Amino acid sequence: ALFSTLLSESNEKSTTTSSETPTLIQLFHTKSITYDENAKLQSHAVLSYQALEVSSPEVESKLFGQRRRANQVINPNLGVWNCCVMREKLVDSLLMIPDTVQHYCMTIDLSDPSMVEPAVSVLHDSLVRLLVGQVSANSGSNGIATRTTSLAKLKTTQFGLAPQEKQPSSLTHKEEDDNIKISLLICAFVAPTNKDDYKETQAQNLIFYHLRRYAAALNCALCFVGKTAIAEEVPILPIEQVSYCWREWILNNHNANGLNQFITPDNHQPDVIESVLLRNAQCAGEWNATEDSLWKALPPLSSGDSNEKDLKRDGQAGDGDWLSQLRDSVGSEQTMPTSRTTASAASPA
């Protein structure tokens, strides 16, 4: 009943919102960019919708949070679907968002470097599953110029793979996958590090390197969200300006204030990534960024889905069993191999 009601409401909103208002789909694993207090996901929910009234960056900075907390959105001009992606594939079967919405944002929390690779892999695999089976993702005219990431690139790109490590043979694609294209933006929450801790600093540099490398391989947009500057090569976008930049990015307004903090498609500078950033990502005695993939250099400190750990911290230890039962009732789906799946064990997508 909970999900049927949610999907019914979602479909009613989508008939008007998605076609008339710039709209994007935000995929996240543990942390989202949510301005509308009413859109924060609670308990078992996996999907919510934000109707935002976005102003200029200057106005957004002054009114950050106030108008939305007061629920005073009068003229929404940006729609955001919040999609909580878990290791269970439940979300893929329940999402009923029209395929006319082809702007996606992967929101990634960098506070724990060891959990970045598992989180990105979950989001990546889920995005592939959402696109597989679509006859065409090119319907509609809004934002066609920004559709630079194809399903073929998604199927053949593996986040965290070291430059000298062999690409798994299971990462293959079909010829028609080149014709399915979306606009993809990666928003990474940057957490300050202890500059006196060499390993911690280098772990952050290693994450930056792999995010830049990943975005370049997919030819998508990338931005780092935070409060303070980290390094010259890491432009920081204040969180209060993200909604404005989302809207301008969808509308393809490249000269809008704030978009200069984006690393845009076709401007990734792969030569800089594989020289300067790769050297900065080394950590003598700990890992070799050229040879050690991210899951080897920064293995997760604990096993299990980080979503499940968060639920248990909130006193909802029974959610995992509930979700497993519901997932089983939905049925199995074909999945992309995760980053830790060996080529011999993985099956082609």
PDB file of C-alpha atoms in Angstrom, residues 44 88 176 184-185 199 206 208 231 295 310:
ATOM      1  CA  HIS A  44      11.359   2.292   3.958  1.00  0.00           C
ATOM      2  CA  GLU A  88      19.098  -4.564  -3.170  1.00  0.00           C
ATOM      3  CA  GLU A 176      22.506   0.090 -30.057  1.00  0.00           C
ATOM      4  CA  LEU A 184      25.004  12.894 -16.278  1.00  0.00           C
ATOM      5  CA  LEU A 185      26.365  15.044 -13.464  1.00  0.00           C
ATOM      6  CA  LYS A 199      47.685   8.929   4.608  1.00  0.00           C
ATOM      7  CA  LEU A 206      43.274   9.133  -4.616  1.00  0.00           C
ATOM      8  CA  PHE A 208      39.787  12.850  -6.481  1.00  0.00           C
ATOM      9  CA  ALA A 231      43.022  22.459  -3.345  1.00  0.00           C
ATOM     10  CA  TRP A 295      39.145  -1.444  -3.723  1.00  0.00           C
ATOM     11  CA  ASP A 310      22.643   3.622   8.771  1.00  0.00           C
TER      12      ASP A 310
END
